[in-house]
């Protein structure tokens, strides 16, 4: 069902909130909480969704970093604030490390199950159908918001 996706999605606002707050006040604890909530999102079970969100989060971090330059030119900002930029990047690395540590349990389970394959699948067409049955098509998205529609 949809519970795994919901358990993953429900933590995304917290991750965005704490990352935005962390970029504003530059406190380690806010980066820590952003990583913690991202790790909990991975534990929701929808690893592909969480991974795409983590990639989005990296781009969002770059956007927030770019906004810190205010009115100055980009090169001047890097030249003048390079220590601050490096420190913010290290703090963002803390988000990645802590989310990995929080989610290592489900990552290891997934790693161990990838070698087992699909039970009862004998040819490549069946394997493809089995592997893509959780691809989250548009009908499922509508079914999530309007149960029983399909």
PDB file of C-alpha atoms in Angstrom, residues 25-143:
ATOM      1  CA  UNK A  25      21.186  30.782  11.925  1.00  0.00           C
ATOM      2  CA  UNK A  26      24.050  28.386  10.999  1.00  0.00           C
ATOM      3  CA  UNK A  27      23.666  26.290  14.147  1.00  0.00           C
ATOM      4  CA  UNK A  28      24.991  22.737  14.179  1.00  0.00           C
ATOM      5  CA  UNK A  29      21.906  21.465  15.980  1.00  0.00           C
ATOM      6  CA  UNK A  30      19.569  22.470  13.165  1.00  0.00           C
ATOM      7  CA  UNK A  31      21.743  20.634  10.637  1.00  0.00           C
ATOM      8  CA  UNK A  32      21.694  17.673  13.013  1.00  0.00           C
ATOM      9  CA  UNK A  33      17.874  17.691  13.142  1.00  0.00           C
ATOM     10  CA  UNK A  34      17.623  17.996   9.352  1.00  0.00           C
ATOM     11  CA  UNK A  35      19.790  14.892   9.048  1.00  0.00           C
ATOM     12  CA  UNK A  36      17.813  13.070  11.723  1.00  0.00           C
ATOM     13  CA  UNK A  37      14.493  13.682   9.991  1.00  0.00           C
ATOM     14  CA  UNK A  38      15.971  12.704   6.631  1.00  0.00           C
ATOM     15  CA  UNK A  39      17.222   9.463   8.185  1.00  0.00           C
ATOM     16  CA  UNK A  40      13.784   8.778   9.662  1.00  0.00           C
ATOM     17  CA  UNK A  41      12.266   9.435   6.222  1.00  0.00           C
ATOM     18  CA  UNK A  42      14.523   6.706   4.826  1.00  0.00           C
ATOM     19  CA  UNK A  43      13.243   4.370   7.537  1.00  0.00           C
ATOM     20  CA  UNK A  44       9.725   4.892   6.149  1.00  0.00           C
ATOM     21  CA  UNK A  45      10.560   2.291   3.539  1.00  0.00           C
ATOM     22  CA  UNK A  46      10.251   4.156   0.245  1.00  0.00           C
ATOM     23  CA  UNK A  47      13.981   4.349  -0.342  1.00  0.00           C
ATOM     24  CA  UNK A  48      13.696   5.551  -3.922  1.00  0.00           C
ATOM     25  CA  UNK A  49      11.486   8.477  -2.918  1.00  0.00           C
ATOM     26  CA  UNK A  50      13.788   9.364  -0.023  1.00  0.00           C
ATOM     27  CA  UNK A  51      16.841   9.206  -2.281  1.00  0.00           C
ATOM     28  CA  UNK A  52      15.247  11.527  -4.831  1.00  0.00           C
ATOM     29  CA  UNK A  53      14.335  13.861  -1.998  1.00  0.00           C
ATOM     30  CA  UNK A  54      17.934  13.766  -0.747  1.00  0.00           C
ATOM     31  CA  UNK A  55      19.092  14.804  -4.217  1.00  0.00           C
ATOM     32  CA  UNK A  56      16.523  17.594  -4.202  1.00  0.00           C
ATOM     33  CA  UNK A  57      17.771  18.582  -0.751  1.00  0.00           C
ATOM     34  CA  UNK A  58      21.324  18.964  -2.084  1.00  0.00           C
ATOM     35  CA  UNK A  59      20.057  21.299  -4.808  1.00  0.00           C
ATOM     36  CA  UNK A  60      17.975  23.191  -2.240  1.00  0.00           C
ATOM     37  CA  UNK A  61      21.088  23.579  -0.083  1.00  0.00           C
ATOM     38  CA  UNK A  62      22.955  25.093  -3.043  1.00  0.00           C
ATOM     39  CA  UNK A  63      20.018  27.441  -3.622  1.00  0.00           C
ATOM     40  CA  UNK A  64      20.056  28.562   0.019  1.00  0.00           C
ATOM     41  CA  UNK A  65      23.825  28.985  -0.151  1.00  0.00           C
ATOM     42  CA  UNK A  66      23.451  31.084  -3.302  1.00  0.00           C
ATOM     43  CA  UNK A  67      20.867  33.279  -1.557  1.00  0.00           C
ATOM     44  CA  UNK A  68      23.363  34.046   1.209  1.00  0.00           C
ATOM     45  CA  UNK A  69      25.350  36.196  -1.214  1.00  0.00           C
ATOM     46  CA  UNK A  70      22.600  38.858  -1.133  1.00  0.00           C
ATOM     47  CA  UNK A  71      23.541  41.725  -3.461  1.00  0.00           C
ATOM     48  CA  UNK A  72      27.216  40.908  -3.938  1.00  0.00           C
ATOM     49  CA  UNK A  73      28.584  39.222  -7.047  1.00  0.00           C
ATOM     50  CA  UNK A  74      29.034  35.484  -6.861  1.00  0.00           C
ATOM     51  CA  UNK A  75      32.825  35.495  -7.259  1.00  0.00           C
ATOM     52  CA  UNK A  76      33.212  38.274  -4.680  1.00  0.00           C
ATOM     53  CA  UNK A  77      31.009  36.336  -2.280  1.00  0.00           C
ATOM     54  CA  UNK A  78      33.157  33.199  -2.655  1.00  0.00           C
ATOM     55  CA  UNK A  79      36.343  35.201  -2.268  1.00  0.00           C
ATOM     56  CA  UNK A  80      35.178  37.073   0.822  1.00  0.00           C
ATOM     57  CA  UNK A  81      33.198  34.315   2.565  1.00  0.00           C
ATOM     58  CA  UNK A  82      35.047  31.155   1.541  1.00  0.00           C
ATOM     59  CA  UNK A  83      35.585  30.011   5.155  1.00  0.00           C
ATOM     60  CA  UNK A  84      31.903  30.424   5.914  1.00  0.00           C
ATOM     61  CA  UNK A  85      30.969  28.542   2.724  1.00  0.00           C
ATOM     62  CA  UNK A  86      33.297  25.662   3.580  1.00  0.00           C
ATOM     63  CA  UNK A  87      31.895  25.485   7.108  1.00  0.00           C
ATOM     64  CA  UNK A  88      28.319  25.440   5.795  1.00  0.00           C
ATOM     65  CA  UNK A  89      29.242  22.662   3.368  1.00  0.00           C
ATOM     66  CA  UNK A  90      30.759  20.666   6.227  1.00  0.00           C
ATOM     67  CA  UNK A  91      27.616  21.202   8.253  1.00  0.00           C
ATOM     68  CA  UNK A  92      25.540  19.995   5.307  1.00  0.00           C
ATOM     69  CA  UNK A  93      27.800  16.955   5.123  1.00  0.00           C
ATOM     70  CA  UNK A  94      26.701  16.325   8.707  1.00  0.00           C
ATOM     71  CA  UNK A  95      23.131  16.068   7.379  1.00  0.00           C
ATOM     72  CA  UNK A  96      24.193  13.369   4.921  1.00  0.00           C
ATOM     73  CA  UNK A  97      26.266  11.462   7.488  1.00  0.00           C
ATOM     74  CA  UNK A  98      23.632  11.560  10.186  1.00  0.00           C
ATOM     75  CA  UNK A  99      20.821  10.554   7.828  1.00  0.00           C
ATOM     76  CA  UNK A 100      22.969   7.633   6.662  1.00  0.00           C
ATOM     77  CA  UNK A 101      23.619   6.557  10.247  1.00  0.00           C
ATOM     78  CA  UNK A 102      19.909   6.816  11.064  1.00  0.00           C
ATOM     79  CA  UNK A 103      18.887   4.786   8.017  1.00  0.00           C
ATOM     80  CA  UNK A 104      21.678   2.198   7.928  1.00  0.00           C
ATOM     81  CA  UNK A 105      19.326  -0.477   9.239  1.00  0.00           C
ATOM     82  CA  UNK A 106      16.973  -0.340   6.250  1.00  0.00           C
ATOM     83  CA  UNK A 107      19.830   0.169   3.809  1.00  0.00           C
ATOM     84  CA  UNK A 108      21.494  -3.034   5.032  1.00  0.00           C
ATOM     85  CA  UNK A 109      18.199  -4.947   4.821  1.00  0.00           C
ATOM     86  CA  UNK A 110      17.708  -3.727   1.264  1.00  0.00           C
ATOM     87  CA  UNK A 111      21.287  -4.627   0.349  1.00  0.00           C
ATOM     88  CA  UNK A 112      20.804  -8.139   1.677  1.00  0.00           C
ATOM     89  CA  UNK A 113      17.506  -8.682  -0.151  1.00  0.00           C
ATOM     90  CA  UNK A 114      18.709  -7.465  -3.548  1.00  0.00           C
ATOM     91  CA  UNK A 115      20.596 -10.703  -4.115  1.00  0.00           C
ATOM     92  CA  UNK A 116      17.593 -12.922  -3.393  1.00  0.00           C
ATOM     93  CA  UNK A 117      15.572 -11.936  -6.471  1.00  0.00           C
ATOM     94  CA  UNK A 118      11.854 -12.425  -6.909  1.00  0.00           C
ATOM     95  CA  UNK A 119      10.292 -15.662  -5.734  1.00  0.00           C
ATOM     96  CA  UNK A 120       8.558 -17.642  -8.464  1.00  0.00           C
ATOM     97  CA  UNK A 121       9.877 -15.502 -11.336  1.00  0.00           C
ATOM     98  CA  UNK A 122      11.276 -17.542 -14.188  1.00  0.00           C
ATOM     99  CA  UNK A 123      11.860 -15.200 -17.128  1.00  0.00           C
ATOM    100  CA  UNK A 124      12.958 -11.625 -17.768  1.00  0.00           C
ATOM    101  CA  UNK A 125       9.478 -10.328 -18.618  1.00  0.00           C
ATOM    102  CA  UNK A 126       8.089 -11.564 -15.295  1.00  0.00           C
ATOM    103  CA  UNK A 127      11.119 -10.151 -13.482  1.00  0.00           C
ATOM    104  CA  UNK A 128      10.522  -6.744 -15.120  1.00  0.00           C
ATOM    105  CA  UNK A 129       6.826  -6.829 -14.156  1.00  0.00           C
ATOM    106  CA  UNK A 130       7.757  -7.795 -10.596  1.00  0.00           C
ATOM    107  CA  UNK A 131      10.420  -5.100 -10.287  1.00  0.00           C
ATOM    108  CA  UNK A 132       8.191  -2.317 -11.617  1.00  0.00           C
ATOM    109  CA  UNK A 133       4.986  -3.185  -9.800  1.00  0.00           C
ATOM    110  CA  UNK A 134       5.770  -0.476  -7.214  1.00  0.00           C
ATOM    111  CA  UNK A 135       6.626   2.232  -9.731  1.00  0.00           C
ATOM    112  CA  UNK A 136       4.011   4.605  -8.263  1.00  0.00           C
ATOM    113  CA  UNK A 137       2.050   5.391 -11.429  1.00  0.00           C
ATOM    114  CA  UNK A 138      -0.452   8.286 -11.638  1.00  0.00           C
ATOM    115  CA  UNK A 139      -3.368   5.961 -10.821  1.00  0.00           C
ATOM    116  CA  UNK A 140      -1.767   5.128  -7.480  1.00  0.00           C
ATOM    117  CA  UNK A 141      -1.221   8.801  -6.689  1.00  0.00           C
ATOM    118  CA  UNK A 142      -4.913   9.480  -7.331  1.00  0.00           C
ATOM    119  CA  UNK A 143      -5.803   6.357  -5.353  1.00  0.00           C
TER     120      UNK A 143
END
